[in-house]
Short mmCIF file of C-alpha atoms and ligand atoms in Angstrom, two decimals:
data_model
loop_
_atom_site.label_atom_id
_atom_site.label_comp_id
_atom_site.label_asym_id
_atom_site.label_seq_id
_atom_site.Cartn_x
_atom_site.Cartn_y
_atom_site.Cartn_z
CA MET A 224 0.23 -0.05 0.15
CA ALA A 225 1.06 2.90 -0.57
CA GLY A 226 2.31 5.37 1.85
CA ALA A 227 0.82 8.77 3.14
CA ASP A 228 3.38 10.58 1.55
CA GLU A 229 3.24 9.24 -2.07
CA ILE A 230 -1.04 9.37 -1.48
CA ALA A 231 -0.61 12.65 -1.05
CA ARG A 232 2.25 13.72 -3.63
CA ALA A 233 -0.56 12.09 -6.14
CA GLU A 234 -3.45 13.86 -5.49
CA LEU A 235 -1.26 17.65 -5.54
CA ASP A 236 -0.47 16.22 -9.20
CA ALA A 237 -3.82 15.21 -10.04
CA LEU A 238 -4.68 18.70 -8.50
CA ARG A 239 -1.94 20.37 -10.45
CA VAL A 240 -2.35 19.54 -13.64
CA ARG A 241 -6.63 20.34 -13.37
CA GLY A 242 -5.28 23.97 -12.24
CA LEU A 243 -7.24 23.05 -9.03
CA LEU A 244 -3.89 23.16 -6.85
CA ARG A 245 -3.34 25.77 -3.98
CA SER A 246 -0.88 27.07 -1.61
CA LEU A 247 0.19 28.83 1.45
CA GLU A 248 1.88 32.18 1.34
CA PRO A 249 2.22 34.49 4.30
CA LEU A 250 1.58 38.22 3.94
CA ARG A 251 4.40 40.21 5.47
CA THR A 252 2.52 43.43 6.68
CA PRO A 253 -1.09 43.79 8.92
CA PRO A 254 -3.89 43.36 7.51
CA GLY A 255 -4.79 46.70 5.71
CA ALA A 256 -5.81 47.97 2.05
CA GLU A 257 -2.02 48.26 1.02
CA ILE A 258 -0.06 45.01 2.13
CA GLU A 259 3.62 43.10 0.93
CA LEU A 260 3.73 38.98 -0.22
CA ARG A 261 7.15 38.77 -1.31
CA PRO A 262 9.24 41.02 -0.52
CA GLY A 263 9.41 44.60 -1.60
CA GLU A 264 5.93 43.30 -3.47
CA ARG A 265 3.65 46.17 -2.17
CA LEU A 266 -0.28 45.00 -3.31
CA ILE A 267 -3.67 46.62 -3.13
CA ASN A 268 -5.68 44.19 -1.55
CA PHE A 269 -8.69 43.26 -2.83
CA SER A 270 -8.67 40.06 -1.08
CA SER A 271 -10.04 39.92 2.46
CA ASN A 272 -13.59 40.57 4.19
CA ASP A 273 -12.07 43.46 6.07
CA TYR A 274 -15.13 45.68 4.81
CA LEU A 275 -14.67 48.18 7.67
CA GLY A 276 -11.26 48.36 7.23
CA LEU A 277 -11.47 47.23 11.20
CA ALA A 278 -8.78 43.94 11.16
CA GLY A 279 -5.99 46.32 11.51
CA GLU A 280 -7.31 49.11 13.51
CA ALA A 281 -5.38 49.44 16.37
CA ARG A 282 -7.83 50.18 18.31
CA ILE A 283 -8.77 46.74 18.26
CA ALA A 284 -5.30 45.87 19.23
CA GLN A 285 -5.03 47.30 22.23
CA ALA A 286 -8.91 46.04 23.11
CA LEU A 287 -6.78 42.23 22.40
CA ALA A 288 -3.30 43.53 24.12
CA GLU A 289 -5.79 44.91 27.29
CA GLY A 290 -7.92 41.08 27.23
CA ALA A 291 -4.53 38.84 27.44
CA ARG A 292 -3.41 40.92 29.96
CA ALA A 293 -6.02 40.59 32.02
CA TRP A 294 -7.55 37.34 31.42
CA GLY A 295 -4.29 35.89 29.36
CA ALA A 296 -3.81 33.83 26.48
CA GLY A 297 -6.22 31.10 25.67
CA ALA A 298 -9.39 29.86 27.07
CA GLY A 299 -8.05 26.79 28.15
CA ALA A 300 -11.27 23.96 27.72
CA SER A 301 -14.69 24.42 26.44
CA ARG A 302 -17.24 26.65 27.15
CA LEU A 303 -18.83 23.86 28.50
CA VAL A 304 -16.18 22.97 30.66
CA CYS A 305 -13.68 25.86 32.16
CA GLY A 306 -13.35 28.00 28.74
CA ASP A 307 -16.63 30.10 29.85
CA PHE A 308 -15.28 33.67 30.27
CA LEU A 309 -16.73 36.87 31.84
CA PRO A 310 -16.05 38.37 28.52
CA GLU A 311 -17.95 35.90 26.30
CA HIS A 312 -20.49 36.98 28.52
CA ASP A 313 -20.55 40.59 28.48
CA LEU A 314 -20.53 40.60 25.08
CA GLU A 315 -23.44 38.12 24.01
CA LEU A 316 -25.35 40.63 26.16
CA GLU A 317 -24.14 43.46 23.63
CA LEU A 318 -24.38 40.92 20.00
CA ALA A 319 -28.12 40.33 21.56
CA GLU A 320 -28.74 44.22 21.89
CA PHE A 321 -27.12 44.74 18.83
CA SER A 322 -28.85 42.17 16.66
CA SER A 323 -32.40 42.85 18.60
CA SER A 324 -32.43 39.80 19.62
CA GLU A 325 -32.96 37.63 22.93
CA ALA A 326 -30.22 36.20 23.04
CA ALA A 327 -26.31 35.98 21.50
CA LEU A 328 -23.96 32.23 21.78
CA LEU A 329 -20.86 33.04 20.98
CA PHE A 330 -18.52 30.06 18.95
CA PRO A 331 -15.26 29.67 17.52
CA SER A 332 -15.36 29.81 14.26
CA GLY A 333 -18.59 30.86 11.88
CA TYR A 334 -17.67 27.65 10.62
CA ALA A 335 -17.53 25.53 13.52
CA ALA A 336 -21.22 27.45 14.53
CA ASN A 337 -22.82 26.26 10.89
CA CYS A 338 -21.58 23.16 11.32
CA GLY A 339 -23.61 23.37 15.01
CA ILE A 340 -26.63 25.22 14.17
CA VAL A 341 -27.70 23.02 11.32
CA PRO A 342 -27.18 19.08 13.16
CA ALA A 343 -28.68 21.57 16.02
CA PHE A 344 -32.46 21.65 14.33
CA ALA A 345 -32.88 18.81 11.88
CA GLY A 346 -32.27 14.83 11.77
CA PRO A 347 -33.26 12.07 9.80
CA ALA A 348 -36.02 13.37 9.69
CA ASP A 349 -36.29 16.27 8.59
CA LEU A 350 -36.02 18.08 5.31
CA ILE A 351 -33.73 20.65 4.54
CA LEU A 352 -33.54 22.74 1.64
CA SER A 353 -30.06 24.65 1.07
CA ASP A 354 -29.47 26.89 -1.89
CA ALA A 355 -27.17 25.21 -4.47
CA LEU A 356 -24.33 28.95 -3.68
CA ASN A 357 -24.76 28.16 -0.30
CA HIS A 358 -21.22 28.22 1.96
CA ALA A 359 -19.40 25.16 2.52
CA SER A 360 -19.65 25.40 6.08
CA ILE A 361 -23.30 25.07 6.03
CA ILE A 362 -23.19 22.39 2.80
CA ASP A 363 -20.97 20.58 6.17
CA GLY A 364 -23.46 20.75 8.56
CA CYS A 365 -26.34 19.52 5.98
CA ARG A 366 -23.76 16.73 6.03
CA LEU A 367 -23.44 16.84 9.33
CA SER A 368 -27.30 16.97 10.27
CA ARG A 369 -28.25 13.62 8.27
CA ALA A 370 -31.63 15.12 7.48
CA ARG A 371 -32.72 14.61 3.95
CA VAL A 372 -31.28 17.96 2.04
CA GLU A 373 -32.90 19.28 -1.12
CA VAL A 374 -30.96 21.96 -3.28
CA TYR A 375 -31.95 24.18 -4.55
CA PRO A 376 -31.08 26.32 -7.75
CA HIS A 377 -29.80 29.10 -6.62
CA ALA A 378 -32.26 31.83 -4.99
CA ASP A 379 -34.97 29.93 -6.72
CA VAL A 380 -37.77 30.99 -4.59
CA GLY A 381 -40.63 28.63 -6.90
CA ALA A 382 -38.38 25.73 -6.25
CA VAL A 383 -38.63 26.70 -2.36
CA GLU A 384 -41.93 26.77 -2.16
CA GLN A 385 -42.34 23.58 -4.18
CA GLY A 386 -39.84 21.85 -1.61
CA LEU A 387 -41.46 23.09 1.29
CA ARG A 388 -44.73 20.74 0.59
CA ALA A 389 -42.76 17.30 0.63
CA PRO A 390 -43.90 15.91 4.40
CA ALA A 391 -40.75 16.13 7.30
CA ARG A 392 -41.47 15.81 10.70
CA ARG A 393 -39.38 19.33 10.62
CA ARG A 394 -38.83 21.37 7.23
CA ILE A 395 -35.91 24.14 7.85
CA VAL A 396 -34.17 26.61 4.97
CA VAL A 397 -31.06 27.91 5.35
CA THR A 398 -29.41 29.82 3.07
CA ASP A 399 -26.70 32.69 2.46
CA ALA A 400 -27.40 35.99 3.16
CA VAL A 401 -25.11 37.30 0.85
CA PHE A 402 -23.67 34.94 -1.58
CA SER A 403 -20.14 34.71 -0.46
CA MET A 404 -18.21 34.04 -4.17
CA ASP A 405 -21.16 36.16 -5.75
CA GLY A 406 -21.85 39.39 -3.77
CA ASP A 407 -25.91 38.85 -3.74
CA ARG A 408 -28.66 38.67 -2.07
CA ALA A 409 -31.39 36.42 -0.84
CA PRO A 410 -34.39 36.61 -1.36
CA LEU A 411 -34.81 37.18 2.75
CA ARG A 412 -38.48 38.68 2.41
CA GLU A 413 -40.04 35.83 0.39
CA LEU A 414 -38.01 32.76 2.12
CA PHE A 415 -39.39 34.15 5.12
CA ALA A 416 -43.22 34.26 3.74
CA LEU A 417 -42.79 30.91 2.49
CA CYS A 418 -41.33 29.61 5.84
CA SER A 419 -43.46 31.40 7.80
CA ALA A 420 -47.02 29.60 5.47
CA ALA A 421 -45.61 26.00 5.56
CA GLY A 422 -43.77 26.15 9.34
CA ALA A 423 -41.11 25.72 8.27
CA LEU A 424 -37.68 27.48 10.29
CA LEU A 425 -35.61 30.14 7.86
CA ILE A 426 -31.61 30.04 9.37
CA VAL A 427 -29.56 33.06 7.62
CA ASP A 428 -26.12 33.40 7.83
CA GLU A 429 -25.51 36.90 7.79
CA ALA A 430 -21.58 36.33 7.73
CA HIS A 431 -20.68 38.93 4.75
CA ALA A 432 -23.97 41.71 5.42
CA THR A 433 -22.96 41.93 9.76
CA GLY A 434 -21.51 45.25 9.16
CA VAL A 435 -22.04 46.27 5.91
CA ILE A 436 -25.78 45.93 5.51
CA GLY A 437 -28.80 47.14 7.77
CA PRO A 438 -29.20 49.57 10.10
CA ARG A 439 -26.12 50.41 11.99
CA GLY A 440 -24.73 46.87 10.38
CA GLU A 441 -27.08 44.55 11.62
CA GLY A 442 -26.93 42.29 8.73
CA LEU A 443 -29.45 41.57 5.53
CA ALA A 444 -32.40 40.34 7.90
CA ALA A 445 -32.90 43.64 10.05
CA GLU A 446 -32.30 45.48 6.52
CA VAL A 447 -35.52 43.65 5.09
CA GLY A 448 -37.57 43.57 8.13
CA VAL A 449 -37.03 39.66 8.16
CA ALA A 450 -37.61 38.28 12.10
CA ALA A 451 -35.14 34.89 10.57
CA ASP A 452 -35.16 31.96 13.54
CA VAL A 453 -31.81 31.59 13.22
CA ARG A 454 -28.75 33.83 12.37
CA MET A 455 -25.95 33.47 12.52
CA ALA A 456 -22.66 36.06 12.02
CA THR A 457 -19.59 35.99 11.93
CA LEU A 458 -17.08 38.40 13.89
CA SER A 459 -14.43 37.64 11.72
CA LYS A 460 -15.23 39.80 8.44
CA ALA A 461 -16.76 42.93 9.03
CA PHE A 462 -15.54 42.88 12.86
CA GLY A 463 -12.34 42.52 11.56
CA VAL A 464 -11.41 39.93 14.71
CA ALA A 465 -12.44 35.71 15.22
CA GLY A 466 -15.24 34.24 16.02
CA ALA A 467 -18.39 34.32 15.09
CA TYR A 468 -22.14 34.45 17.21
CA VAL A 469 -26.31 33.65 16.94
CA ALA A 470 -28.64 35.43 17.09
CA SER A 471 -32.16 34.57 18.42
CA THR A 472 -34.05 33.25 20.97
CA ARG A 473 -32.93 32.69 24.87
CA ALA A 474 -34.01 28.61 24.28
CA VAL A 475 -32.60 28.74 21.06
CA CYS A 476 -29.00 29.10 22.29
CA ASP A 477 -29.44 27.24 26.22
CA LEU A 478 -30.54 24.63 22.72
CA LEU A 479 -27.38 25.13 21.39
CA VAL A 480 -24.97 25.20 24.47
CA ASN A 481 -26.59 21.48 24.53
CA ARG A 482 -26.67 19.96 21.00
CA ALA A 483 -23.65 21.83 18.81
CA ARG A 484 -20.89 19.47 18.90
CA PRO A 485 -18.52 22.48 18.12
CA LEU A 486 -19.21 24.16 20.81
CA ILE A 487 -19.21 21.69 22.99
CA PHE A 488 -16.51 19.08 21.70
CA SER A 489 -13.72 22.55 20.98
CA THR A 490 -11.52 25.59 23.00
CA ALA A 491 -13.40 28.16 23.51
CA LEU A 492 -12.60 31.39 21.69
CA PRO A 493 -9.91 32.90 23.84
CA PRO A 494 -11.10 35.47 26.34
CA ALA A 495 -9.34 38.51 25.18
CA LEU A 496 -10.92 37.57 21.41
CA ALA A 497 -14.17 39.06 23.19
CA CYS A 498 -12.42 41.99 24.24
CA ALA A 499 -10.98 42.75 20.83
CA ALA A 500 -15.45 41.87 19.47
CA GLN A 501 -16.77 43.89 22.51
CA ALA A 502 -14.07 47.14 20.84
CA SER A 503 -14.95 46.05 17.16
CA LEU A 504 -18.76 46.08 17.63
CA ARG A 505 -19.03 49.81 20.21
CA ILE A 506 -17.34 51.18 16.20
CA LEU A 507 -19.17 49.15 13.91
CA ALA A 508 -22.15 49.90 15.31
CA GLY A 509 -21.57 53.21 16.39
CA PRO A 510 -21.58 57.13 14.34
CA GLU A 511 -18.24 55.27 13.07
CA GLY A 512 -19.48 52.47 11.35
CA ASP A 513 -21.93 54.67 9.86
CA GLU A 514 -19.17 56.34 8.30
CA ARG A 515 -16.82 53.86 7.28
CA ARG A 516 -20.37 52.14 6.02
CA ALA A 517 -20.51 55.16 4.08
CA ARG A 518 -17.37 54.99 2.77
CA LEU A 519 -17.72 51.29 1.33
CA TRP A 520 -20.32 52.10 -0.10
CA SER A 521 -19.34 55.02 -1.76
CA ASN A 522 -16.74 52.57 -3.32
CA VAL A 523 -18.91 50.20 -3.72
CA ARG A 524 -20.74 52.51 -6.89
CA ARG A 525 -17.47 52.78 -8.16
CA PHE A 526 -16.17 49.93 -8.65
CA ALA A 527 -19.57 49.04 -9.46
CA ALA A 528 -19.86 52.10 -12.15
CA GLY A 529 -15.82 51.27 -13.47
CA LEU A 530 -17.05 47.45 -14.21
CA LYS A 531 -19.59 48.20 -15.72
CA ALA A 532 -17.46 50.70 -18.01
CA LEU A 533 -15.99 47.44 -18.41
CA GLY A 534 -18.78 46.03 -20.15
CA LEU A 535 -18.74 43.75 -16.60
CA PRO A 536 -21.67 43.02 -14.90
CA ALA A 537 -22.38 44.60 -11.43
CA ARG A 538 -24.49 45.23 -8.98
CA VAL A 539 -24.03 47.19 -6.42
CA ASP A 540 -25.77 44.48 -3.67
CA SER A 541 -22.39 44.42 -1.37
CA ALA A 542 -18.43 44.50 -1.26
CA ILE A 543 -18.26 41.47 -3.44
CA PHE A 544 -17.76 41.35 -6.85
CA PRO A 545 -17.02 37.72 -9.27
CA VAL A 546 -15.27 38.48 -12.39
CA LEU A 547 -15.69 35.66 -13.41
CA THR A 548 -13.31 33.55 -16.24
CA GLY A 549 -14.95 30.09 -16.28
CA THR A 550 -11.81 27.98 -16.33
CA PRO A 551 -9.12 27.64 -13.24
CA GLU A 552 -6.21 28.44 -15.60
CA GLY A 553 -8.46 31.48 -16.83
CA ALA A 554 -8.88 32.37 -12.83
CA LEU A 555 -5.41 31.84 -12.76
CA THR A 556 -3.45 33.50 -16.03
CA MET A 557 -5.90 36.88 -14.54
CA ALA A 558 -4.47 37.00 -11.53
CA ALA A 559 -1.28 36.45 -12.26
CA HIS A 560 -1.53 39.41 -14.08
CA LEU A 561 -3.69 42.02 -11.93
CA ARG A 562 -1.04 41.05 -9.57
CA GLU A 563 2.23 41.94 -12.07
CA LEU A 564 0.18 45.48 -12.04
CA GLY A 565 0.23 45.00 -8.05
CA ILE A 566 -3.15 44.33 -7.29
CA LEU A 567 -3.67 41.10 -5.20
CA ALA A 568 -7.14 40.03 -6.47
CA LYS A 569 -7.00 35.74 -5.67
CA PRO A 570 -8.88 33.41 -7.88
CA ILE A 571 -11.90 31.39 -6.98
CA ARG A 572 -12.14 27.44 -8.48
CA PRO A 573 -13.90 25.22 -7.47
CA PRO A 574 -14.55 23.29 -5.51
CA THR A 575 -15.65 26.69 -3.95
CA VAL A 576 -17.49 27.83 -6.83
CA PRO A 577 -19.13 25.36 -9.55
CA GLN A 578 -17.11 24.12 -12.51
CA GLY A 579 -17.15 26.80 -15.13
CA THR A 580 -17.91 29.22 -13.38
CA SER A 581 -13.71 30.49 -11.71
CA ARG A 582 -13.32 33.51 -11.08
CA ILE A 583 -11.33 36.88 -9.37
CA ARG A 584 -13.17 37.99 -6.51
CA PHE A 585 -12.65 41.46 -5.51
CA ALA A 586 -14.14 42.34 -2.14
CA LEU A 587 -14.29 45.74 -1.62
CA SER A 588 -13.43 47.93 1.93
CA ALA A 589 -13.55 51.67 3.63
CA ALA A 590 -9.94 51.31 3.73
CA HIS A 591 -9.35 51.64 0.09
CA THR A 592 -8.99 54.89 -1.23
CA GLY A 593 -10.39 57.09 -4.33
CA ALA A 594 -6.86 55.50 -6.28
CA HIS A 595 -6.84 51.57 -4.90
CA ILE A 596 -10.60 51.38 -6.47
CA GLU A 597 -9.19 53.53 -10.44
CA ALA A 598 -5.60 51.21 -10.12
CA ALA A 599 -7.85 48.19 -10.11
CA LEU A 600 -10.50 49.52 -12.61
CA SER A 601 -7.27 50.42 -14.80
CA ALA A 602 -5.82 46.67 -14.10
CA LEU A 603 -8.60 45.28 -14.99
CA ARG A 604 -9.13 46.66 -18.11
CA ALA A 605 -5.03 46.07 -19.44
CA CYS A 606 -6.14 42.29 -18.42
C1 PLP B 950 -20.77 33.05 4.24
C2 PLP B 950 -19.84 32.32 5.31
N1 PLP B 950 -19.72 31.39 5.90
C3 PLP B 950 -19.84 31.02 6.86
C4 PLP B 950 -18.24 31.43 7.42
C5 PLP B 950 -17.13 31.11 7.45
O1 PLP B 950 -16.50 31.79 8.95
P1 PLP B 950 -15.70 31.71 9.91
O2 PLP B 950 -14.41 32.28 8.72
O3 PLP B 950 -15.62 32.34 11.02
O4 PLP B 950 -15.30 30.07 10.18
C6 PLP B 950 -17.56 32.08 6.03
C7 PLP B 950 -16.77 32.13 5.14
O5 PLP B 950 -15.40 32.31 5.96
C8 PLP B 950 -18.70 32.92 5.20
O6 PLP B 950 -18.68 33.45 3.89
#
C-alpha cells in the first residue's frame, strides 16, 4: 500500500494538472488595504473580507492586548468545561442588543457555528432546503445533520415553495444572506413568507452582511425586516477579529449549548478575543461604523460603475464582486496578471464555486481609497 507521502504527491499532481492546486503564502505586513507578500512587493489588497478596515485597527488590537493581560492567552477548555469567561458573556449581551434579539451565543468560528446550528435542529426525520450557492460550512452542517437535504437552484423561490410541500418532521430553509463568492443577496422576504406559511424554520448566515448592510450594520434580515428563526454572523469579517455568534431566542441559544458539537467539543474562543470583538462592536455599531459603511458603499458604487464601463456585469448589493473567467486556468492567469500590476485579487476555483464558474473575487473595504479603486479598474482594463 502507498504511504501517506506517496498518496499526497499523487493527489497534489492531480490537482495541479486540473489547475486546482492551492498553496499558502504568508503576508509580511499587518492587514490593510496595502500589503506585502513577497519581500518588497507592495499590493493593493482586494482579497480580504475586512469590509470596514477594522482588522488592523489599533484600538481593537489594544483591547486584545489588554484582554490578554487581564484574562490570559487561551480559554483552556470548552465553554462547558472550564473555558467560559465573563468577557464572553458581556459580549453576548451586547451582541444580542446589537442584533435586537433575545440572546446571542458565541462560537469559535463561523464554520464551527454552521456545523453546530444545522444538526442541532435537523436529524434524519427532517428536510433541509439549502441554496445551491450556500457556503461550505452550511453544506457541511447539512451533511452532519443526516437530514434529507434538497439543494435548490440559487435563489429560486419557486423551488423552495415546491420543496416545502414535502412531508417531514421539521422543514428548514437555510441560506447565506449575501452569497460569499457572488455578492448577491438572498430573497429573504420571500423565503421568510414561505417559511411562515409552511411552518418551516429559516436559518440565515449573515457572514458577509453583518457590519455592511442594515441599520448599524445589523445585517440583511434587519434591513428587509425579516425575523429569521436563527441568524449566524461572523466576527471575522467586518468585525475584523475572529469567532462568530448566533442571534436568536434564549431557548435556541440554550439548545445550542446542549446540542452544538463544535461548541461542546472544542476549546472556547480566548476571552481576550471577546474583549477585542467588544471593542470592534462599539466602533462598528456606532457613528464611526456608519462613516465607514458610507465610505465602503461609495467604493462599491464607484467600482460597480467602473466594471459596467468595462462591459462587465456588476450590481450594488454588497462589497463582493466576481469577475468570471470560467476555467481555473483563466482565473490563475488573470490573478497573476493583476498581481504584476500591483493588485491582489485571488482566483476562486472549484470546489469553492461550481465547475465552469472560476473567477476573480474582488472584496472592497472602507479602507480602500479612490486611487485604490481606480488602480484595480485600470488593471482590469489592462487584463
Ligand atoms: C457565508 C459564510 N459563512 C461562514 C463562513 C465561515 O466563517 P469563519 O471564517 O468565521 O469560520 C464564511 C467565511 O469564511 C462565509 O463566507
